[in-house]
Coordinates of C-alpha atoms in Angstrom, one line a residue:
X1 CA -6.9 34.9 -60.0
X2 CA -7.0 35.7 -56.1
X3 CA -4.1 35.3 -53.7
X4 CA -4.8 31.7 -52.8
X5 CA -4.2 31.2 -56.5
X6 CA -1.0 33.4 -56.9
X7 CA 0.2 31.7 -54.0
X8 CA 0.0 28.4 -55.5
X9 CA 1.9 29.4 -58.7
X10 CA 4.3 30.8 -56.5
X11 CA 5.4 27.4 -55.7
X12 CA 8.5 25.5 -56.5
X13 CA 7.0 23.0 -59.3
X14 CA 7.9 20.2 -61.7
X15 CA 8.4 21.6 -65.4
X16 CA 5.9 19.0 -67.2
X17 CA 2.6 21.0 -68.0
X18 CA -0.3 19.5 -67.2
X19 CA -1.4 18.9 -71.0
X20 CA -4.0 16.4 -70.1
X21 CA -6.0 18.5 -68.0
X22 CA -6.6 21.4 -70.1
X23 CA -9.4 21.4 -71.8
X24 CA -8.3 23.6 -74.8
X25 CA -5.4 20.1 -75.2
X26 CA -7.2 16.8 -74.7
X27 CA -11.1 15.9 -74.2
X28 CA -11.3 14.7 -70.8
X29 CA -14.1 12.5 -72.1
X30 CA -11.1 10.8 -74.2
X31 CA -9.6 9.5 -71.0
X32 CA -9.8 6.3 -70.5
X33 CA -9.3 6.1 -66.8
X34 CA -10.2 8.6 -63.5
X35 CA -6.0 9.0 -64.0
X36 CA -4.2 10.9 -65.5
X37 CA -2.4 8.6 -67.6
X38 CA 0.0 8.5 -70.7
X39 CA 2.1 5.7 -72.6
X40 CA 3.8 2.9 -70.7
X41 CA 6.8 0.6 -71.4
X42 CA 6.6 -2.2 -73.0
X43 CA 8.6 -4.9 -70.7
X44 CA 9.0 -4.3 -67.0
X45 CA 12.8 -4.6 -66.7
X46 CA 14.4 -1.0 -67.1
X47 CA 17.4 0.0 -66.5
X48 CA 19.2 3.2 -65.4
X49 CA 22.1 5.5 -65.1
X50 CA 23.3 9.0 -64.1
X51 CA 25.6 11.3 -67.0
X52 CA 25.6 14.0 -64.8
X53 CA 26.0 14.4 -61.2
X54 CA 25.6 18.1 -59.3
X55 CA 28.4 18.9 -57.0
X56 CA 26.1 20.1 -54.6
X57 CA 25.7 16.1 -53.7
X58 CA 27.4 12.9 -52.3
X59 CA 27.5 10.8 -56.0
X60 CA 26.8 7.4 -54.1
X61 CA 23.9 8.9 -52.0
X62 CA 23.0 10.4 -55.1
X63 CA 23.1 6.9 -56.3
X64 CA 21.4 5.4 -53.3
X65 CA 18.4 8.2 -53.0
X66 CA 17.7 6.9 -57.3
X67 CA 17.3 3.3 -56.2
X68 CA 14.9 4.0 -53.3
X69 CA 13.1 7.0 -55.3
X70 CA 12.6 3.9 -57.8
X71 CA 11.6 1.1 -55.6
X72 CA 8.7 3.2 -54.4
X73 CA 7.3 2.6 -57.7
X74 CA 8.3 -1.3 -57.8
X75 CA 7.1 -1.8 -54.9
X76 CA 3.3 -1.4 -55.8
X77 CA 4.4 -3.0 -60.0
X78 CA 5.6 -5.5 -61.4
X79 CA 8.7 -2.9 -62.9
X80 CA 12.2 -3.4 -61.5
X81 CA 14.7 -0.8 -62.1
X82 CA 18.5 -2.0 -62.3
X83 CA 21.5 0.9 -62.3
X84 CA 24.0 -0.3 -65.4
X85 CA 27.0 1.9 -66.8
X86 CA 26.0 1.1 -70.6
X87 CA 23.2 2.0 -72.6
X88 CA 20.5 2.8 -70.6
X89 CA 15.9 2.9 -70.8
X90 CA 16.5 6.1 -68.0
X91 CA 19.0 8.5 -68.3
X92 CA 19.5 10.9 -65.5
X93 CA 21.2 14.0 -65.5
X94 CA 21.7 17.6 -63.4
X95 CA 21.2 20.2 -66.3
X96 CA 21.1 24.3 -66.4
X97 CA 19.3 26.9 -68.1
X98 CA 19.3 25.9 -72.1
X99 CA 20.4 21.9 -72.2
X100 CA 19.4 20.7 -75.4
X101 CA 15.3 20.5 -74.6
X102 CA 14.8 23.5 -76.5
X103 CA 14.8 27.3 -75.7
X104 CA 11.0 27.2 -74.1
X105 CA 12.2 24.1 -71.9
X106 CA 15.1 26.0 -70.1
X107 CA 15.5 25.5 -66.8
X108 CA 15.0 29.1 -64.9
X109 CA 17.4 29.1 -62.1
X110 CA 16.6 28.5 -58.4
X111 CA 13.2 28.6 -57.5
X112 CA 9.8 27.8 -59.7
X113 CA 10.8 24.7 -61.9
X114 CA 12.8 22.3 -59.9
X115 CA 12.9 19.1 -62.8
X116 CA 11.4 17.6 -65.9
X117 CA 11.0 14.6 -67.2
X118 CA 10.2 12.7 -70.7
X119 CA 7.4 9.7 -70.9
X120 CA 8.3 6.3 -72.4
X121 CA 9.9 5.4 -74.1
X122 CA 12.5 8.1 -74.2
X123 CA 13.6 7.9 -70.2
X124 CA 15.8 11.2 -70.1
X125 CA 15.3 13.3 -66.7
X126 CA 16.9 16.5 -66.0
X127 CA 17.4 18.0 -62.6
X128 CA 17.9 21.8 -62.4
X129 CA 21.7 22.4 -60.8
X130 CA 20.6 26.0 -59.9
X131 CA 18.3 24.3 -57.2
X132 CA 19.9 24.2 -53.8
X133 CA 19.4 20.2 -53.4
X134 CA 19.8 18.3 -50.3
X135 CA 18.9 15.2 -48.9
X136 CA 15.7 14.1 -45.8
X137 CA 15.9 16.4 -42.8
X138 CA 19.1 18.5 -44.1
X139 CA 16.8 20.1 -46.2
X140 CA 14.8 22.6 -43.5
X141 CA 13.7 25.5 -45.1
X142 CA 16.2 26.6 -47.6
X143 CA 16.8 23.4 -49.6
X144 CA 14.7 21.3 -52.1
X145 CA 14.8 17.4 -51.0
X146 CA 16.1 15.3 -54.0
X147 CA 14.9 12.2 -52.9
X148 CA 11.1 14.3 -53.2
X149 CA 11.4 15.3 -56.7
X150 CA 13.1 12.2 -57.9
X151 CA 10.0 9.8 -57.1
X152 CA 7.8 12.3 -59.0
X153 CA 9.9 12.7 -61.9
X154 CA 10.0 8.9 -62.2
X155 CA 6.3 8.7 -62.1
X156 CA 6.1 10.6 -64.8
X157 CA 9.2 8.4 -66.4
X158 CA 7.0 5.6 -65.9
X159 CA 3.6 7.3 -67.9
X160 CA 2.0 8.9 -65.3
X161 CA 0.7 12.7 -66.0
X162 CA 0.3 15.3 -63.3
X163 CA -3.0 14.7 -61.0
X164 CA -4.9 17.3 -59.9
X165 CA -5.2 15.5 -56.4
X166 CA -3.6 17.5 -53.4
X167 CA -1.5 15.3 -51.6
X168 CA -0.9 13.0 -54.2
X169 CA 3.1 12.4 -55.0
X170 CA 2.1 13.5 -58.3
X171 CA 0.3 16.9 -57.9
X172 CA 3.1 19.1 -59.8
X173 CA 3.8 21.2 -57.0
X174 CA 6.6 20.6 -54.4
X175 CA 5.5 19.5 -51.0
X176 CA 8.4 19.8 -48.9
X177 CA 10.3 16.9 -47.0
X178 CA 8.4 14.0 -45.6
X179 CA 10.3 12.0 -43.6
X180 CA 7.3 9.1 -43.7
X181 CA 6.6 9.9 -47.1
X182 CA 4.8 6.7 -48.7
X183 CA 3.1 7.1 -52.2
X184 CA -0.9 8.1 -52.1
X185 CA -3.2 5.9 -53.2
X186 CA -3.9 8.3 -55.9
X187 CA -0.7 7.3 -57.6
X188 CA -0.6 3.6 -56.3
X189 CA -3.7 3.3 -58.4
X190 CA -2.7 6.0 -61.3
X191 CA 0.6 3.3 -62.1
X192 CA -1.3 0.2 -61.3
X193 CA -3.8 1.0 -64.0
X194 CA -0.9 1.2 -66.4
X195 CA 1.2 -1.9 -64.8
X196 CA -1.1 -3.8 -63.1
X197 CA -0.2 -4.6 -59.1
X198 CA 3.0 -6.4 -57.9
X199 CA 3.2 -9.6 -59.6
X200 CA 1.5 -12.7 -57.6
X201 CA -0.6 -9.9 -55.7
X202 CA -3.7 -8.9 -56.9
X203 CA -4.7 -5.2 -57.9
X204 CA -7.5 -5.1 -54.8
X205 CA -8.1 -7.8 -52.1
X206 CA -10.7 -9.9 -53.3
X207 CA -13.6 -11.0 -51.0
X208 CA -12.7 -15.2 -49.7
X209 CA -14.0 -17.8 -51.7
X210 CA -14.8 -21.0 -49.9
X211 CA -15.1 -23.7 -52.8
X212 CA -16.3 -27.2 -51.2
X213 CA -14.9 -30.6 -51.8
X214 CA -17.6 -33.5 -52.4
X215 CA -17.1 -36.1 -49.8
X216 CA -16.7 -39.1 -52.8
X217 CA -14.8 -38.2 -55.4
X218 CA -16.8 -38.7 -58.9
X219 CA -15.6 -41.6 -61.1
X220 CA -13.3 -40.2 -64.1
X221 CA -15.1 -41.3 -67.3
X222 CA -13.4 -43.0 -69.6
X223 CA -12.5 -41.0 -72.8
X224 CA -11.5 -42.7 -76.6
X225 CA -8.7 -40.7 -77.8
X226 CA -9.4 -39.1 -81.7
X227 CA -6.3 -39.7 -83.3
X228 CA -3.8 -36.9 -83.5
X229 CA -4.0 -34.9 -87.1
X230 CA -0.8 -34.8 -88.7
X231 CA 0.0 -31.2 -89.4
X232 CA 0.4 -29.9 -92.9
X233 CA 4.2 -28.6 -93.4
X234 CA 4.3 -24.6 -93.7
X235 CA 6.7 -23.3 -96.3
X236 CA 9.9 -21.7 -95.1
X237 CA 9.8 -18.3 -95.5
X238 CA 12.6 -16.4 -95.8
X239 CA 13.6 -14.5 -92.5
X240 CA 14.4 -10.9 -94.3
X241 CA 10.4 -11.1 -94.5
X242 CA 9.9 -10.5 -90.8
X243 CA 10.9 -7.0 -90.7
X244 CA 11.3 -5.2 -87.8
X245 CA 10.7 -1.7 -89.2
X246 CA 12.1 1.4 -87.1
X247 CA 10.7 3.8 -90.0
X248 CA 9.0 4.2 -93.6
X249 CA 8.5 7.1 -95.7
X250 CA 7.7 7.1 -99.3
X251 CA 10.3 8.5 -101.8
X252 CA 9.1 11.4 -104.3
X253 CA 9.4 8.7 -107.2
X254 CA 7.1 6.4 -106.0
X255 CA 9.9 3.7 -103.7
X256 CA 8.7 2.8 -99.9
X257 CA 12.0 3.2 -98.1
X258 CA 11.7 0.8 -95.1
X259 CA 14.3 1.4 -92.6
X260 CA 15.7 -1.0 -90.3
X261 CA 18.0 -1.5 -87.6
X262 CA 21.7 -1.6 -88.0
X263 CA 21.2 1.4 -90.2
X264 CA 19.7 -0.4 -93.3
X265 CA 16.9 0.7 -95.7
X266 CA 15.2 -1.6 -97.7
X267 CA 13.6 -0.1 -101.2
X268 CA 10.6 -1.2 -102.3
X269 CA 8.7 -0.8 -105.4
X270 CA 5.1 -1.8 -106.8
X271 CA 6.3 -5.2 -107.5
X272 CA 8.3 -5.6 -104.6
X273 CA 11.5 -6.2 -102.9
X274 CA 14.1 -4.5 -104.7
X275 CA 17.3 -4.5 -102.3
X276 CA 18.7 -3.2 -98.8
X277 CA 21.4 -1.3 -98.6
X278 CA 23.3 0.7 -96.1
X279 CA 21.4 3.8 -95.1
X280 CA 24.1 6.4 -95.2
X281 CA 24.8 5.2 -99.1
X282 CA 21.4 6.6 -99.7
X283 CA 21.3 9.6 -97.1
X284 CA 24.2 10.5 -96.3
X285 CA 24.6 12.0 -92.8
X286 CA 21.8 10.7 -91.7
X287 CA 21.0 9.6 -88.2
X288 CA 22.4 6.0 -87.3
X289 CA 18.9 5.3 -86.0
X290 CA 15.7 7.3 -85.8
X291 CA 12.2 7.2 -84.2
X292 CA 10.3 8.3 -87.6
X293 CA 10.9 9.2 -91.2
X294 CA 8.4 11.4 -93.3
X295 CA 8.0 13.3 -96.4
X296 CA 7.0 16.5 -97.5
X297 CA 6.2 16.5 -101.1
X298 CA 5.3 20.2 -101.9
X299 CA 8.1 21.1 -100.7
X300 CA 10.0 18.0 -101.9
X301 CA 12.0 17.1 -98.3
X302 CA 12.3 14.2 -96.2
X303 CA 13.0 14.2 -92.8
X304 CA 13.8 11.9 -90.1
X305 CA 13.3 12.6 -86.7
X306 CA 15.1 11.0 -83.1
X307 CA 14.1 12.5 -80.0
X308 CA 13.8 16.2 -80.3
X309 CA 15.5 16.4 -83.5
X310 CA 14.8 16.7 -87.1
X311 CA 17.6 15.5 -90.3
X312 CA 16.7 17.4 -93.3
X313 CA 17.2 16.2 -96.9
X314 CA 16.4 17.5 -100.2
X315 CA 15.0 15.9 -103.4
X316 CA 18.4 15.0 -104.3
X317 CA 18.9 13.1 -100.4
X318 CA 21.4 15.8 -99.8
X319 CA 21.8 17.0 -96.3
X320 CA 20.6 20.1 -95.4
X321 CA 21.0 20.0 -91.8
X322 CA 19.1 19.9 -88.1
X323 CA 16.3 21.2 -86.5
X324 CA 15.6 21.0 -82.7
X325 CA 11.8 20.6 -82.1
X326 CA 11.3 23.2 -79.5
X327 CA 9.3 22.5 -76.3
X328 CA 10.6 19.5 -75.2
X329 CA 8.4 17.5 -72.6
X330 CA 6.0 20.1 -72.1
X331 CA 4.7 19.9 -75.7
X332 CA 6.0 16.6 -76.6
X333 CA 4.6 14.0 -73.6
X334 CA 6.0 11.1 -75.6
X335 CA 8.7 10.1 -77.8
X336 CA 7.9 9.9 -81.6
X337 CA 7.4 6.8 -83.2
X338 CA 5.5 7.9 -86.7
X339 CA 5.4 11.0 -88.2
X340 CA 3.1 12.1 -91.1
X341 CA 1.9 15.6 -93.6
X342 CA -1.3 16.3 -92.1
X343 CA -2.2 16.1 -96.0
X344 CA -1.1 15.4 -99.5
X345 CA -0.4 19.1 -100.1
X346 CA 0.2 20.4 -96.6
X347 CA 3.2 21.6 -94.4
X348 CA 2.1 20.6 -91.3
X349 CA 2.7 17.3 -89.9
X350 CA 0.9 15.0 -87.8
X351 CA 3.3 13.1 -84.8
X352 CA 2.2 9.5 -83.5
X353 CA 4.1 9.1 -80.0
X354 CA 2.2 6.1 -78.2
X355 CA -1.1 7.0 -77.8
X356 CA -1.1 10.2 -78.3
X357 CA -0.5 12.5 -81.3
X358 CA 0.3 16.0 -82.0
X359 CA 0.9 18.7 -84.6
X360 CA 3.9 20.0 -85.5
X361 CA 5.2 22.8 -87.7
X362 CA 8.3 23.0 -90.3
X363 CA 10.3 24.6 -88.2
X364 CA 9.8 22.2 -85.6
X365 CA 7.4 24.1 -83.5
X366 CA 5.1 21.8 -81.8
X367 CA 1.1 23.9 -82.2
X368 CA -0.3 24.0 -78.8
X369 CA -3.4 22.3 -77.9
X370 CA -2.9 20.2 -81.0
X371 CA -2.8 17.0 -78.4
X372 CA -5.4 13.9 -79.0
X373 CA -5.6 10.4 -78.6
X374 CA -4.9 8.4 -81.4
X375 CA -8.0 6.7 -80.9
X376 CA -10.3 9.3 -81.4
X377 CA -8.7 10.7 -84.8
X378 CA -7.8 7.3 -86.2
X379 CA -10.4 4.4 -86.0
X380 CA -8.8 1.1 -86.4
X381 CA -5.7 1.8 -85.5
X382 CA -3.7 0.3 -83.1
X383 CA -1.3 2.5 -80.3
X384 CA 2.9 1.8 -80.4
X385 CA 2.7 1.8 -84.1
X386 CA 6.3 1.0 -85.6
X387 CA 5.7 3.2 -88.3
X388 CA 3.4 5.4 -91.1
X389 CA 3.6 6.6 -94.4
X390 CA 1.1 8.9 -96.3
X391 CA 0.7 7.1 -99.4
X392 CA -1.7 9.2 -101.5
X393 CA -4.1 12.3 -100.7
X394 CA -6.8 9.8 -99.4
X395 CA -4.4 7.1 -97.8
X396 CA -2.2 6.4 -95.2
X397 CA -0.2 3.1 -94.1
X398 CA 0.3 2.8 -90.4
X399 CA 2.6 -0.5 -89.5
X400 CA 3.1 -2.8 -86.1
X401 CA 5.3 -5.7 -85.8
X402 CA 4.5 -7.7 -89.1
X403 CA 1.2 -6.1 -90.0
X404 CA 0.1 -3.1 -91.8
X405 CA -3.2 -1.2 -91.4
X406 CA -4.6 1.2 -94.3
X407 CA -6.6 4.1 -93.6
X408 CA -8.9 5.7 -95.8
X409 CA -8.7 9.5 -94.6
X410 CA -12.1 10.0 -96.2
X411 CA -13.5 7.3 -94.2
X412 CA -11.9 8.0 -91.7
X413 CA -11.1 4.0 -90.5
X414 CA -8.8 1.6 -91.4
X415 CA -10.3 -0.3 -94.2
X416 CA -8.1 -3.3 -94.7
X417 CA -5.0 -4.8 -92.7
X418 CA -2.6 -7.9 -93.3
X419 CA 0.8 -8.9 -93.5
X420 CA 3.7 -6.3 -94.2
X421 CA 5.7 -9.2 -96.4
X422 CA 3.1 -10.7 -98.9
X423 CA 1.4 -7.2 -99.5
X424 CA 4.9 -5.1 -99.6
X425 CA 8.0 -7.1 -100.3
X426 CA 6.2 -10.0 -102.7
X427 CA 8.3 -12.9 -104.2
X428 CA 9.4 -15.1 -101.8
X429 CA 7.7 -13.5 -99.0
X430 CA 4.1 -14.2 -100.8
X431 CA 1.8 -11.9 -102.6
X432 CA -1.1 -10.3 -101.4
X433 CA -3.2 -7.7 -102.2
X434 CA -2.6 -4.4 -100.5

């Protein structure tokens, strides 16, 4: 490392790690783009709030600096970003030190890290309150421009990774005050390639097309209409059969537990649907909602998982308390949505975030340079799954919307897909082969 180098990692910086441009993390090959890019949202109206202001700061210029740090981003997507005082897709807050991310995502005081942020769909962004903020030309030398580190830490909000383009908005060193700042076209194109451009506005300006108009209009031939077929009727089916499952994990005696929103499971044996109940009659203390559910049989726990944290239950569904998954956005780039045993007989588990996954320990630490894409460990299936469950040493049952995918882990491809009601839940809902 020589002194240009030293001097470089000397500089204030955003938090996230660079985990796509390591070698020893992800292929580069993998990538699908020149960008650096990670998951995405799924609908292009977000929301957004602050929990915790800094007192260093005017809390409606605060406010103010947010809504223009975001509309740098809308104003090259389709996304539009809307403050509300509810329930929020982005939740912003000024944090210090140790804040719930885990010990190795502490903040470190003033200088070095300045902010982190979490990739879709989790939303959270933390601000260090050790920083001296400020805000445009107050800042000089001393102070670190909010409005700066804001539009970074929403790129990132938004899926985009660091880029390892100097001058780009999203290189992960802090630039300084820019009182024309405008975003490069290195992240114009970065979120467009996730987004798409503005809507009505192409991505590039195409090259004029001139398309001529004949002189006489041809005659309109004149076209017997085939009479209209009368459709055949389609049996109702019941609506419990469209499940919208949040998580799945397979109890030690053989019953898929299929879990649901407003905090219902659904049990399900060989032959089918057998009832939903109330999930806290079956675990009690557990989570009102989660992100992912999983087993480990050798050990004979189950686990679900929301964010950063982990519920523990024994063989008996008896509570044996939390676990905080430590590392936080640097080793988790997106928020869970499956979680797996890396095998029938293993400890480890596998995590499935959007289109990436990651390996994770029982103690919930997160095994660096575990990261891949989905894609290139699982052939056939699809990224946002809803949910997984290992079903067997050789088997594993990855679910989206209404359909299921199995995957044969000798194989290694999915070797036969359908619909989650006629293959799981039977009876009324059909019955299909699984």
């Amino acid at each position: 490392i020589g002194p240009a180098d030293e001097e470089v990692m000397d500089k204030r910086r955003c938090a996230c790690e660079d985990v796509m441009q390591k070698d020893e993390v992800m292929n580069p090959e993998l990538q699908p783009q020149q960008f650096n890019l990670g998951p995405k949202w799924r609908k292009t109206a977000l929301t957004w709030k602050i929990t915790k202001f800094t007192r260093q700061l005017n809390q409606d210029k605060t406010r103010r600096e947010i809504a223009r740090a975001l509309r740098h981003w809308s104003d090259v997507t389709p996304l539009t970003f809307r403050e509300v005082a509810g329930e929020s897709d982005i939740t912003i807050s000024f944090e210090v030190r140790t804040h719930g991310d885990g010990a190795s995502n502490s903040f470190d005081g003033r200088g070095k890290v300045l902010a982190h942020a979490f990739f879709p769909s989790n939303g959270d962004v933390h601000f260090d309150d050790e920083e001296n903020w400020g805000f445009g030309d107050e800042v000089g030398n001393t102070k670190t421009d909010f409005f700066t580190v804001a539009v970074h830490e929403f790129g990132h909000t938004m899926g985009l990774f660091h880029s390892d383009v100097q001058g780009a908005l999203m290189y992960p060193y802090y630039s300084g005050y820019n009182a024309s700042f405008r975003l490069h076209d290195d992240d114009v194109k970065g979120m467009q390639s996730l987004y798409g451009p503005p809507t009505g506005r192409p991505l590039t300006t195409p090259y004029p097309m001139t398309t001529s108009r004949p002189t006489t209009p041809a005659p309109r031939p004149r076209i017997t209409p085939a009479p209209t077929p009368r459709p055949t009727p389609r049996p109702e089916i019941p609506e419990f059969c469209n499940v919208q499952i949040q998580a799945a994990v397979r109890d030690f005696d053989g019953t898929l537990f299929v879990f649901t929103q407003g905090n219902y499971v659904m049990r399900i044996t060989e032959t089918g649907f057998l009832d939903r109940i109330r999930t806290n009659n079956l675990f009690r203390r557990a989570p009102w909602s989660m992100d992912a559910a999983y087993s480990i049989p050798s050990l004979g726990r189950t686990y679900f998982m929301r964010g950063q944290r982990l519920w523990e239950f024994d063989r008996m569904r008896n509570p044996m308390g939390t676990i905080l998954v430590q590392g936080g956005p640097r080793t988790m780039p997106e928020r869970p949505r499956a979680v797996i045993a890396t095998s029938a007989s293993g400890n480890d588990v596998e995590v499935f975030g959007s289109g990436i996954l990651w390996r994770m320990k029982m103690n919930g630490e997160v095994i660096v340079g575990s990261h891949r894409y989905i894609s290139s460990q699982y052939s056939g299936v699809p990224s946002m799954i809803d949910a997984a469950v290992r079903w067997d040493s050789r088997t594993v049952y990855f679910f989206k919307g209404n359909r299921y995918y199995r995957y044969d882990t000798s194989r290694r491809t999915v070797i036969g897909e359908g619909d989650f009601g006629p293959a799981f839940l039977k009876g009324e809902c059909g019955d299909a082969p699984r």
